Coordinates of C-alpha atoms and ligand atoms in Angstrom, one line a residue:
X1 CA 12.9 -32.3 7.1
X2 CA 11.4 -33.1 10.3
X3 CA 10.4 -29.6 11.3
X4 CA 6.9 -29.6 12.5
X5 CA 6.5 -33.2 12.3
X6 CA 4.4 -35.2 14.6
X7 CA 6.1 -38.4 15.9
X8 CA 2.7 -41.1 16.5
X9 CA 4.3 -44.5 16.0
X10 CA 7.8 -45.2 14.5
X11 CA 7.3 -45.7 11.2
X12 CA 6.0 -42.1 10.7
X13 CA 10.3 -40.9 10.5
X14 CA 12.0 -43.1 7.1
X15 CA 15.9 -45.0 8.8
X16 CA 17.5 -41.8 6.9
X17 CA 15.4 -39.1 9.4
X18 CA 15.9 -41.8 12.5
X19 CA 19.8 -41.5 11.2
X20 CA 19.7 -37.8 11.6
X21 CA 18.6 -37.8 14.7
X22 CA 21.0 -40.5 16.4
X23 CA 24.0 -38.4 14.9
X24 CA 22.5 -35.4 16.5
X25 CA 22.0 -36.9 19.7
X26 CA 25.9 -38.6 19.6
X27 CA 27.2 -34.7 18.7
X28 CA 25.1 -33.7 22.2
X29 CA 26.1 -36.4 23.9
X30 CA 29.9 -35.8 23.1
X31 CA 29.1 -32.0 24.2
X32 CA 28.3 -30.3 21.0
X33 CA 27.2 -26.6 22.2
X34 CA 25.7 -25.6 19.4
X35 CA 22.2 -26.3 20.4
X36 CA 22.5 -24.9 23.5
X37 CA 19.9 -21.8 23.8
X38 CA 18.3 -23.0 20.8
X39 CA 15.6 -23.1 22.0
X40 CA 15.0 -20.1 23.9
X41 CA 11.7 -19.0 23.6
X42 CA 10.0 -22.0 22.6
X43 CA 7.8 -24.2 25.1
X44 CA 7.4 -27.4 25.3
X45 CA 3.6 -28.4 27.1
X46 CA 4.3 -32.0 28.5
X47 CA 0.4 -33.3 29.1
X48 CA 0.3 -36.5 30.7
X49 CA -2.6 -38.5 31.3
X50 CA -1.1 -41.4 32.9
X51 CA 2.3 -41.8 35.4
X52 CA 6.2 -41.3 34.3
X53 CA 8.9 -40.8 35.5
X54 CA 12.0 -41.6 32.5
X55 CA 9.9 -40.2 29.6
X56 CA 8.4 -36.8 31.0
X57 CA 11.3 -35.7 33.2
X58 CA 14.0 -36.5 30.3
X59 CA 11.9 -34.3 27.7
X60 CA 11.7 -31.3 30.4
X61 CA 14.7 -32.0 31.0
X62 CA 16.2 -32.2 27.3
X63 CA 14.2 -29.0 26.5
X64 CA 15.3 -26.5 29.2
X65 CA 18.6 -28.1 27.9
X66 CA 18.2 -26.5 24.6
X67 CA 17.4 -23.1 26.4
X68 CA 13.7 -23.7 26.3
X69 CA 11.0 -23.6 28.8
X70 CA 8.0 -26.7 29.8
X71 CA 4.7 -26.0 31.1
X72 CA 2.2 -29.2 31.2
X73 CA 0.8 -31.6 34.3
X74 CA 2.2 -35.0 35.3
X75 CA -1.4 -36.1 36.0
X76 CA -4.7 -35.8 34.9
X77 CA -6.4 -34.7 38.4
X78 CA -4.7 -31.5 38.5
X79 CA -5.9 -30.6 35.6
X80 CA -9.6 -29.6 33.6
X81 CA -10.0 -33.5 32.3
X82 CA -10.9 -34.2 36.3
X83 CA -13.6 -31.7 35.6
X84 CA -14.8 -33.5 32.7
X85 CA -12.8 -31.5 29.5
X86 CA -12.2 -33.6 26.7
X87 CA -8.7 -34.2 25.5
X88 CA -9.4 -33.2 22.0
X89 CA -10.6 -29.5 23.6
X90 CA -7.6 -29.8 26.3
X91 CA -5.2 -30.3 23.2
X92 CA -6.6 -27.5 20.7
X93 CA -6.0 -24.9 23.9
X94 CA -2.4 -25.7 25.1
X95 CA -1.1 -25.9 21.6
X96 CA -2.2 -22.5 21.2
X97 CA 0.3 -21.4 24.2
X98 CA 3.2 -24.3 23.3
X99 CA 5.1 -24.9 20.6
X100 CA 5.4 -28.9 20.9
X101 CA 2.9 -31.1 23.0
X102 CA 4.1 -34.7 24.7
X103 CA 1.3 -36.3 25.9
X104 CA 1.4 -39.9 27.6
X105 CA -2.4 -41.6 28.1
X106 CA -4.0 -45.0 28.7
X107 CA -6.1 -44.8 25.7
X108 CA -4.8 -46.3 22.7
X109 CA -4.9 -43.9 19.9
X110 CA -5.0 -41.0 22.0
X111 CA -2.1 -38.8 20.6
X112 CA -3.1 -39.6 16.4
X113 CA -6.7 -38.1 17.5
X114 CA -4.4 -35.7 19.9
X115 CA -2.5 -34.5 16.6
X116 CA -5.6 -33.8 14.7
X117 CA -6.4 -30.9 16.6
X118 CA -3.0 -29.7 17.7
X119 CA -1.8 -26.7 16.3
X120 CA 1.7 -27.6 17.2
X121 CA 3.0 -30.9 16.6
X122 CA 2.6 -34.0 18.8
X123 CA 5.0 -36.0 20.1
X124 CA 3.5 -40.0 21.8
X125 CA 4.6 -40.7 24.9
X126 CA 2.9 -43.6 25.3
X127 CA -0.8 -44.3 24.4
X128 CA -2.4 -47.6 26.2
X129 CA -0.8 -50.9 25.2
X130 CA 0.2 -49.3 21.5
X131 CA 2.9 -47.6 20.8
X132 CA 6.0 -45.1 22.5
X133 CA 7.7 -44.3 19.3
X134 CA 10.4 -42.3 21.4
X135 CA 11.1 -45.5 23.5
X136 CA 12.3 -46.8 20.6
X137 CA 13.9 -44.1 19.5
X138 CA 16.1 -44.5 22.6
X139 CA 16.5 -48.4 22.3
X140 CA 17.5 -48.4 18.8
X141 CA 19.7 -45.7 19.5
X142 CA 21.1 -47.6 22.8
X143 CA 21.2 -50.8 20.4
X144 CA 23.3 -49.0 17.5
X145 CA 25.5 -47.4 19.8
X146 CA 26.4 -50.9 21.4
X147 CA 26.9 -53.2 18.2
X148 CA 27.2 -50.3 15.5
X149 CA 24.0 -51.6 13.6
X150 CA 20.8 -53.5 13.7
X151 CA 22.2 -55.9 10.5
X152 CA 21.5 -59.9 11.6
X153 CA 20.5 -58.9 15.1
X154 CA 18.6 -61.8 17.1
X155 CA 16.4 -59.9 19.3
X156 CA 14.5 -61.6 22.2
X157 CA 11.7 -59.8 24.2
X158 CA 10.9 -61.1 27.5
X159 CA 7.8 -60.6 29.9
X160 CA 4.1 -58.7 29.0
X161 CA 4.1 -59.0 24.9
X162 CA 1.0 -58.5 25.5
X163 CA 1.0 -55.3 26.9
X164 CA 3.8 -53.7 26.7
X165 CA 3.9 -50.9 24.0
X166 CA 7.5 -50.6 24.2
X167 CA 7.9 -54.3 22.8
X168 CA 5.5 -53.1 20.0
X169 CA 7.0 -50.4 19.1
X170 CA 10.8 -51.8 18.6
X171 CA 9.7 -54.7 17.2
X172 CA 8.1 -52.7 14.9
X173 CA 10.7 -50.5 13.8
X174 CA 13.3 -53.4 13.7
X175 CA 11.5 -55.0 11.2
X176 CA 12.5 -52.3 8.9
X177 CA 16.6 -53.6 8.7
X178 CA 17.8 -56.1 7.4
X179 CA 18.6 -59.9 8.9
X180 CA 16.6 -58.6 12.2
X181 CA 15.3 -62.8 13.4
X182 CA 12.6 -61.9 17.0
X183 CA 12.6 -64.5 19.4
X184 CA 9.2 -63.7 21.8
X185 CA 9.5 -65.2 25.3
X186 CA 6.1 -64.8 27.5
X187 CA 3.4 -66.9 28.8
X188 CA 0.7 -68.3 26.5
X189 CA -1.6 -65.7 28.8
X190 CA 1.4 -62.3 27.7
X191 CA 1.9 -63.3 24.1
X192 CA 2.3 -60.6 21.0
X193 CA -0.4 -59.5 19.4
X194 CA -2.0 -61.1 16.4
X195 CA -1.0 -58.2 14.1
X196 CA 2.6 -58.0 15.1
X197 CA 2.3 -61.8 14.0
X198 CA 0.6 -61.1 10.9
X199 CA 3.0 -58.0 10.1
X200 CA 6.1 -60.6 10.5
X201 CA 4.2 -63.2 8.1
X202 CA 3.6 -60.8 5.5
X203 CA 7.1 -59.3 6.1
X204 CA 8.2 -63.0 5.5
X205 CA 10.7 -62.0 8.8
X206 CA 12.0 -64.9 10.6
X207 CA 10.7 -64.8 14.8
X208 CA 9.9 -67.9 17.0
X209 CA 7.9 -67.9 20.3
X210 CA 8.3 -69.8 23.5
X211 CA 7.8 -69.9 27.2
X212 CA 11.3 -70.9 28.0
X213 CA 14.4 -68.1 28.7
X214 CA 16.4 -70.5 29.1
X215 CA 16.2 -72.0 25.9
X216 CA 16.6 -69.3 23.8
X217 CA 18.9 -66.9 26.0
X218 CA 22.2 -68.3 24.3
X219 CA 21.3 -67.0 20.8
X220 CA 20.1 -63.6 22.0
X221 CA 22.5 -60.5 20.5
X222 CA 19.8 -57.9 22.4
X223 CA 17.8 -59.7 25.2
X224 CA 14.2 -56.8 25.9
X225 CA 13.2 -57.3 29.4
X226 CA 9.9 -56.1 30.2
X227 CA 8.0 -55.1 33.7
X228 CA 4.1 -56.8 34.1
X229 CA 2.0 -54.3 33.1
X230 CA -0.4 -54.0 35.8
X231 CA -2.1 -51.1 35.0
X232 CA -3.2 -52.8 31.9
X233 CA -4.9 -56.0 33.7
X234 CA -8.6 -56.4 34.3
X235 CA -8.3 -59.2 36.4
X236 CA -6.0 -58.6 39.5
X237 CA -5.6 -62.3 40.1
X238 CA -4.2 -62.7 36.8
X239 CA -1.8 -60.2 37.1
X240 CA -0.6 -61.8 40.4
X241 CA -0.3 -65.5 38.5
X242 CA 1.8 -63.6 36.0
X243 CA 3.6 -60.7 37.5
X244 CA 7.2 -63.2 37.9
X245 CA 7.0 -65.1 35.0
X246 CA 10.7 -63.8 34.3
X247 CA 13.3 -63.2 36.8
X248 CA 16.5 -62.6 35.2
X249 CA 19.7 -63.6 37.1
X250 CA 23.2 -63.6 37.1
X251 CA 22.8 -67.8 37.0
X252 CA 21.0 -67.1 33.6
X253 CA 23.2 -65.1 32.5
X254 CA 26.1 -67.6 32.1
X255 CA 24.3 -69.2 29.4
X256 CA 23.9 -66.2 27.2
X257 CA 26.6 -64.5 24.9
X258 CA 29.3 -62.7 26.4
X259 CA 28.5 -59.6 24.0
X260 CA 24.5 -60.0 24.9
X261 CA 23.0 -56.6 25.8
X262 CA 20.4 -56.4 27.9
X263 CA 17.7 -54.0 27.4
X264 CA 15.0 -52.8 29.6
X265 CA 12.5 -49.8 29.0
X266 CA 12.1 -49.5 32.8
X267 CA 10.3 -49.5 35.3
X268 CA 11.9 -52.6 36.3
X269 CA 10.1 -54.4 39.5
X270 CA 11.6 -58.2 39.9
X271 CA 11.9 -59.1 36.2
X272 CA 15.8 -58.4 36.6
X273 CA 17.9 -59.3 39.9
X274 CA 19.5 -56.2 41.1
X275 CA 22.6 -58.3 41.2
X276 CA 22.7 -58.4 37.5
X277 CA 23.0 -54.4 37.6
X278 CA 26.7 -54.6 37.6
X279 CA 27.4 -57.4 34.1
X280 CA 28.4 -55.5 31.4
X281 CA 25.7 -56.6 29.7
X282 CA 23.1 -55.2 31.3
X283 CA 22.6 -51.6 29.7
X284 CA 19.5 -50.4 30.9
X285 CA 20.5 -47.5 33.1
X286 CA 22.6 -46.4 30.4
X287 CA 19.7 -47.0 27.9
X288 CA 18.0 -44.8 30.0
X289 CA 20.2 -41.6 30.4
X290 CA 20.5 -41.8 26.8
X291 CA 17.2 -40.9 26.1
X292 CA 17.5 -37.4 27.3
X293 CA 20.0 -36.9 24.4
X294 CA 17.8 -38.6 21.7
X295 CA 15.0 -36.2 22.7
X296 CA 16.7 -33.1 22.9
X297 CA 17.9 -33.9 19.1
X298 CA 14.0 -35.1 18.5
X299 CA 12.9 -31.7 20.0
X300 CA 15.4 -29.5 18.2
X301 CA 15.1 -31.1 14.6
X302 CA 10.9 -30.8 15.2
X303 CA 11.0 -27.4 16.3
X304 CA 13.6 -26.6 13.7
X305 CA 16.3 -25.6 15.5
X306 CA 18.8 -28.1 14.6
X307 CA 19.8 -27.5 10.6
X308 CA 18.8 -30.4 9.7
Ligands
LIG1 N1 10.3 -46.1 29.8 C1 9.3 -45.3 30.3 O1 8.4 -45.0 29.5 O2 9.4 -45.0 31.6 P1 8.4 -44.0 32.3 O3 7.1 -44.7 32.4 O4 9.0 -43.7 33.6 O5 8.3 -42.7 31.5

């Protein structure tokens, strides 16, 4: 049962609950209408700390969807933090008026202290470099919807390992099926970190690193592009030496597999070639209109709405 169940980092649903909710989202993708208006009456408070576009619009809009309604800020200035307010006091008030909070912020760890004093259950949009469990919600959706499973999938992640919370969190959660072999492509300067290494160690899962797309792109089943995250950088020179490590293009492309899908949380900025838009292989626009659906079936199982 996931009613009134935070979501924090992937691993807090078992594959079984994640199973649930991909077959709920494929029944409202199809054009199932029986969760339409199931929702009505409940509020969704979306509280984000930091800038979105994908993640807060497609849980608004996956809520008023279900019949529900959204109250919440897309940035912190037009809100009580400006004036000092702790998120921990900002979090205990608005989860007495809403009945799910999504919060997005830069600080890692934000939404586990968020659902300590949350009255209403806590979905992570995205805290700091750590984790955006319903990113990978949508990708491993995206990914099982494309190749019917995640059995003996080589998965490559290109760009800011570093950084990017989206690479954490799937490769994370693919560790959990079977066969799954991770191929990390990234500068020295971008590369995963240490306890991602450690976990695929102890996990005794096969993965390989390099600096070279072009080396490994032919074995790729599921190639992760990933934007440079800025925003994350200290040192803006740095972030200018690294920002086009990766520019994926259709020349590239000939060398991987015709059935390679490529992946990309977006944002993207140059790290694919608009001109690769139009390969079948490059899913990322399709990856991201899918996530409305995966949330609205997140939002109506948490909430209770769903049966399940
Ligand atoms: N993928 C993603 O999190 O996009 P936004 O930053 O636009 O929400």
């Amino acid at each position: 049962m996931l009613k009134g169940r935070s979501l924090i980092e992937p691993e807090d649903f078992s594959e079984d609950e994640l199973e649930v909710i991909f077959k709920l989202a494929a029944e409202i993708e199809e054009g199932a209408s029986f969760l339409r208006e199931s929702c009505r009456g409940k509020l969704l408070a979306s509280l984000f700390f930091e800038p979105s576009t994908r993640t807060r619009l497609s849980f608004e809009a996956a809520m008023l969807r279900l019949g529900g309604g959204t109250i919440g800020f897309a940035e912190p200035g037009s809100s009580s933090a400006a004036k000092g307010e702790s998120m921990a006091d900002t979090v205990r008030v608005v989860s007495s008026y809403a009945d799910v909070i999504v919060m997005r912020s830069p600080k890692e760890g934000a939404a586990l202290l968020a659902s300590r004093y949350s009255q209403s259950p806590v979905i992570n949009a995205g805290d700091g470099g750590h984790h955006h469990p319903t990113q990978t919600l949508t990708d491993l959706g995206t990914i099982k919807k494309i190749r019917g499973g995640f059995e003996g999938l080589t998965a490559g992640f290109c760009g800011d390992l570093k950084f990017g919370r989206t690479v954490h969190s799937l490769t994370k959660a693919l560790t959990r099926y079977t066969g799954v072999r991770f191929v990390f492509i990234s500068p020295g300067e971008l590369s995963v970190p240490n306890y991602l290494r450690d976990m695929l160690n102890k996990k005794n899962i096969e993965y390989m690193e390099t600096d070279r797309l072009e080396k490994v792109i032919g074995e790729l089943d599921m190639l992760y592009m990933t934007r440079v995250q800025r925003e994350r950088f200290l040192n803006e020179e740095e972030y200018l030496r690294l920002k086009d490590s990766y520019i994926l293009t259709l020349e590239k492309l000939k060398l991987a597999k015709k059935e390679m899908m490529v992946l990309h949380p977006l944002p993207r900025l140059n790290e694919i070639d608009i001109e690769v838009d139009e390969d079948p292989r490059a899913v990322y626009f399709k990856q991201a209109a899918y996530g409305m659906f995966v949330r609205m079936a997140l939002l109506a199982s948490i909430l209770g709405v769903s049966g399940n």
